[in-house]
């Protein structure tokens, strides 16, 4: 009974933390005068990617089951974002705007995020077939350098986007800016840290609760890592993006997911290459291919002036359903 109770207690903590975080990150981005792409793809994405980064890092320190947990968490995180999370965001847009409403993220930044992810994640896929040792270390270094390059390109693009009207704007008052508190210096950063702390604490409680539930259900470690753990660790991205898409802040909503994808498609596989066996298997290959299919479908929607509509994102949910079907049949 402890695991279900912990799950129920952790969810409202994550929800409250995400609300504080999204509200504060808008004010931080506006204070720095950066584009919504930078705020979503870098500031928000990296902040909310911390829970899923901790799981493989801690798991890799424990040989055997811990290493399998680490590998599964590394690959389960981008799988969840590229399929189920996109589907959930599409469902939120469908509910609030209708199935045929056009979503309007800043397209150049979205293309950039998806292209960087596909390139770096394909390199990580190739790393499954490299012998352990120097080659893997070199590829890990390339993946890290790739993420640094992505950050550099994204920051350089910010000035032109701001000039084109894509500057981050805080559309609501800072939640903590009430009465005496509003006089505190750096209040937006205090709220940002409080929101991030809530997200991390809630996600950690959710992970522990789901792991306990997995043991009760006798679920294999790798399946637990690929399916159950990402549901908990990806909740921040899901909730933040749902909040933004319902407020019609589509660039922030998409950037929060795609920026996290680039982070998880480069730095997390670099951890896998250096700290885990990172061996090919049918399950891992299927996981990576479905992940790239989810991202690839969205990238195809960006050709020309083709609009992105809520029902297009629902295809991500179908891909995730197909992955679950594969697990049940395996």
XYZ file of C-alpha atoms in Angstrom:
330
model
C 0.000 0.000 0.000
C 2.973 2.335 0.433
C 3.739 2.581 -3.308
C 0.227 3.720 -4.403
C 0.086 6.215 -1.532
C 3.475 7.628 -2.510
C 2.312 7.998 -6.120
C -0.798 9.880 -5.035
C 1.232 12.169 -2.773
C 3.936 12.881 -5.380
C 1.651 13.935 -8.232
C 0.274 17.154 -6.654
C 3.837 18.104 -5.633
C 4.928 17.803 -9.286
C 1.880 19.761 -10.465
C 2.510 22.594 -8.004
C 6.229 22.649 -8.813
C 5.538 22.731 -12.558
C 3.126 25.651 -12.183
C 5.680 27.631 -10.153
C 8.471 26.693 -12.584
C 6.656 27.587 -15.839
C 5.477 30.889 -14.395
C 8.965 31.773 -13.122
C 10.821 30.681 -16.273
C 8.698 33.069 -18.357
C 9.751 35.935 -16.085
C 13.414 34.838 -16.176
C 13.388 34.623 -19.982
C 11.698 38.015 -20.222
C 14.257 39.535 -17.824
C 17.129 38.321 -19.994
C 15.381 39.439 -23.191
C 15.886 36.078 -24.912
C 13.609 34.393 -27.426
C 10.900 31.915 -26.481
C 12.993 29.272 -28.238
C 15.882 29.791 -25.819
C 13.539 29.874 -22.823
C 11.772 26.671 -23.851
C 14.586 24.662 -25.460
C 17.367 25.540 -23.010
C 16.174 27.056 -19.727
C 12.980 25.037 -19.249
C 14.151 21.848 -20.977
C 17.382 21.463 -19.029
C 15.706 22.285 -15.732
C 12.963 19.712 -16.150
C 15.373 17.108 -17.590
C 17.186 16.792 -14.262
C 14.999 13.986 -12.812
C 15.527 11.626 -15.759
C 19.248 12.449 -15.760
C 19.604 11.358 -12.133
C 18.087 7.894 -12.702
C 20.672 6.573 -15.226
C 23.510 8.302 -13.405
C 22.641 6.608 -10.109
C 21.725 3.315 -11.751
C 25.041 3.086 -13.604
C 26.858 2.984 -10.270
C 25.293 -0.399 -9.454
C 26.461 -3.351 -11.631
C 23.883 -5.756 -12.990
C 20.289 -4.658 -12.446
C 21.346 -1.061 -11.869
C 23.125 -0.937 -15.223
C 20.053 -2.330 -17.003
C 17.961 0.298 -15.217
C 20.396 2.988 -16.428
C 20.296 1.849 -20.079
C 16.518 1.621 -20.031
C 16.176 5.057 -18.443
C 18.538 6.593 -21.030
C 16.437 5.285 -23.927
C 13.034 5.355 -22.267
C 13.181 9.115 -21.675
C 13.417 10.213 -25.348
C 10.944 7.466 -26.330
C 8.392 8.899 -23.928
C 8.932 12.490 -25.094
C 8.779 11.731 -28.824
C 5.621 9.610 -28.620
C 3.388 9.737 -25.547
C 4.305 13.283 -24.462
C 3.607 14.657 -27.929
C 0.311 12.793 -27.905
C -0.640 14.211 -24.493
C 0.204 17.734 -25.649
C -1.852 17.188 -28.798
C -4.779 15.980 -26.685
C -4.540 19.127 -24.537
C -4.553 21.335 -27.643
C -7.440 19.302 -29.092
C -9.478 19.766 -25.926
C -8.798 23.496 -25.609
C -8.799 24.563 -29.285
C -10.396 21.782 -31.328
C -8.824 19.032 -33.503
C -8.085 21.196 -36.558
C -6.674 24.323 -34.879
C -3.209 25.236 -36.139
C -0.389 25.094 -33.587
C 2.094 27.915 -34.158
C 5.525 27.211 -32.672
C 8.473 29.174 -34.038
C 9.308 26.861 -36.934
C 13.014 27.534 -37.483
C 13.857 26.721 -33.867
C 11.652 23.626 -33.886
C 13.358 22.349 -37.055
C 16.751 23.029 -35.499
C 15.902 21.056 -32.354
C 14.558 18.081 -34.290
C 17.500 17.998 -36.731
C 20.064 18.119 -33.933
C 18.256 15.373 -32.037
C 17.984 13.044 -35.039
C 21.662 13.506 -35.902
C 22.981 12.949 -32.382
C 20.579 10.105 -31.575
C 21.549 8.235 -34.752
C 25.176 8.480 -33.613
C 24.138 7.050 -30.251
C 22.344 4.215 -32.061
C 25.537 3.414 -33.947
C 27.386 3.373 -30.635
C 25.539 0.189 -29.668
C 27.701 -1.658 -32.177
C 31.072 -0.173 -31.199
C 33.530 -2.218 -29.111
C 34.038 -1.042 -25.551
C 37.031 1.187 -25.022
C 38.492 4.112 -26.943
C 35.906 4.175 -29.750
C 33.018 4.507 -27.324
C 34.827 7.160 -25.315
C 35.437 9.125 -28.510
C 31.785 8.886 -29.530
C 30.691 9.991 -26.060
C 32.942 13.052 -26.416
C 31.386 13.792 -29.828
C 27.893 13.620 -28.336
C 28.831 16.037 -25.559
C 30.451 18.381 -28.082
C 27.310 18.090 -30.200
C 25.137 19.321 -27.355
C 27.511 22.239 -26.727
C 27.242 23.073 -30.434
C 23.450 22.946 -30.243
C 23.402 25.338 -27.272
C 25.736 27.725 -29.103
C 23.613 27.754 -32.270
C 20.395 28.216 -30.279
C 21.809 31.190 -28.358
C 23.110 32.803 -31.539
C 19.671 32.559 -33.137
C 18.017 34.310 -30.192
C 18.760 37.890 -31.256
C 17.138 37.551 -34.671
C 14.096 35.838 -33.168
C 13.627 38.597 -30.606
C 13.800 41.177 -33.398
C 11.147 39.192 -35.295
C 8.753 39.343 -32.351
C 9.500 36.011 -30.647
C 10.798 37.503 -27.405
C 9.791 35.712 -24.207
C 6.887 37.517 -22.569
C 5.529 36.815 -19.101
C 1.767 36.871 -19.598
C 0.819 36.416 -15.959
C 2.074 37.947 -12.723
C 4.754 36.101 -10.801
C 2.926 33.818 -8.376
C 5.055 34.819 -5.374
C 4.792 38.547 -6.120
C 2.226 39.180 -3.437
C 2.279 41.777 -0.680
C 5.547 41.792 1.284
C 7.111 39.054 -0.836
C 7.139 41.196 -3.975
C 9.860 43.377 -2.420
C 12.297 40.476 -2.115
C 15.277 40.841 -4.498
C 15.538 38.110 -7.113
C 12.020 36.832 -6.406
C 11.705 35.244 -9.861
C 14.801 33.146 -9.159
C 13.535 32.163 -5.713
C 10.287 30.954 -7.270
C 12.216 29.190 -10.047
C 14.262 27.249 -7.487
C 11.169 26.450 -5.423
C 9.386 25.141 -8.513
C 12.413 23.089 -9.571
C 12.747 21.681 -6.052
C 9.091 20.666 -6.122
C 9.504 19.000 -9.512
C 12.606 17.090 -8.390
C 11.121 16.041 -5.050
C 7.836 14.979 -6.603
C 9.527 13.122 -9.448
C 11.813 11.304 -7.016
C 8.823 10.256 -4.920
C 7.023 9.143 -8.057
C 10.032 7.082 -9.195
C 10.296 5.353 -5.801
C 6.557 4.685 -5.767
C 6.526 3.282 -9.301
C 9.577 1.111 -8.617
C 7.764 -0.292 -5.584
C 4.687 -0.908 -7.704
C 6.857 -2.622 -10.318
C 8.256 -4.984 -7.694
C 4.752 -5.795 -6.518
C 3.764 -6.595 -10.112
C 7.023 -8.501 -10.753
C 8.023 -6.375 -13.765
C 11.542 -6.983 -15.274
C 14.087 -4.240 -14.578
C 14.641 -3.253 -18.232
C 10.891 -3.014 -18.905
C 10.505 -1.015 -15.701
C 13.205 1.380 -16.894
C 11.811 1.718 -20.425
C 8.178 2.162 -19.475
C 7.494 2.923 -15.827
C 10.410 5.132 -14.781
C 10.055 7.576 -17.742
C 6.376 8.070 -16.920
C 7.537 9.564 -13.632
C 10.660 11.390 -14.780
C 8.984 12.894 -17.866
C 6.018 14.268 -15.922
C 7.643 17.730 -15.609
C 7.942 18.084 -19.406
C 4.422 16.759 -19.931
C 2.829 19.077 -17.412
C 4.843 22.176 -18.353
C 4.071 21.733 -22.055
C 0.376 21.079 -21.404
C 0.201 24.278 -19.349
C 1.884 26.277 -22.113
C -0.097 24.811 -25.010
C -3.375 25.530 -23.189
C -2.198 29.140 -22.837
C -1.397 29.202 -26.595
C 2.329 29.642 -25.942
C 3.230 27.012 -28.519
C 6.921 27.853 -28.915
C 7.493 27.318 -25.200
C 5.372 24.143 -25.217
C 7.239 22.520 -28.112
C 10.659 23.858 -27.112
C 10.310 22.387 -23.634
C 9.940 18.931 -25.201
C 12.300 19.179 -28.167
C 15.051 20.897 -26.164
C 14.847 18.079 -23.628
C 15.010 15.594 -26.515
C 18.316 17.069 -27.703
C 19.638 16.973 -24.128
C 18.531 13.367 -23.700
C 19.600 12.311 -27.179
C 23.191 13.436 -26.603
C 24.267 13.737 -22.968
C 22.332 10.718 -21.656
C 23.656 8.331 -24.362
C 27.126 9.715 -23.608
C 26.589 8.491 -20.035
C 25.383 5.154 -21.375
C 28.438 4.757 -23.602
C 30.877 5.456 -20.786
C 29.185 3.957 -17.714
C 27.071 1.006 -18.929
C 27.537 -2.047 -21.209
C 25.418 -0.321 -23.940
C 24.936 -3.570 -25.884
C 22.487 -4.003 -28.797
C 19.323 -6.028 -28.297
C 16.039 -6.301 -30.163
C 14.214 -4.335 -27.464
C 16.720 -1.466 -27.420
C 16.825 -1.239 -31.215
C 13.018 -1.161 -31.451
C 12.942 1.513 -28.737
C 15.401 3.747 -30.568
C 13.752 3.267 -33.972
C 10.281 4.126 -32.628
C 11.773 7.207 -30.947
C 13.256 8.404 -34.238
C 9.990 7.629 -36.046
C 8.078 9.868 -33.624
C 10.515 12.744 -34.140
C 10.749 12.084 -37.876
C 6.972 12.335 -38.355
C 6.909 15.743 -36.675
C 9.890 16.879 -38.743
C 8.056 15.929 -41.947
C 5.140 18.136 -40.902
C 7.508 21.125 -40.981
C 8.248 20.879 -44.690
C 7.031 23.951 -46.510
C 4.116 25.747 -44.880
C 2.311 22.620 -43.670
C 0.455 23.386 -40.448
C 0.795 21.307 -37.286
C -2.585 20.363 -35.866
C -3.518 18.566 -32.640
C -4.506 15.376 -34.429
C -1.044 15.161 -36.018
C 0.516 14.947 -32.559
C -1.924 12.176 -31.629
C 0.118 9.880 -33.897
C 2.800 9.908 -31.190
C 0.360 8.252 -28.836
C -0.303 5.566 -31.452
C 3.431 4.891 -31.756
C 3.694 4.487 -28.001
C 0.747 2.091 -28.060
C 2.554 0.077 -30.745
C 5.654 -0.049 -28.512
C 3.583 -1.368 -25.622
C 2.104 -3.954 -27.964
C 5.616 -5.059 -28.907
C 6.532 -5.435 -25.228
C 3.474 -7.576 -24.556
C 4.196 -9.775 -27.579
C 7.935 -10.156 -26.842
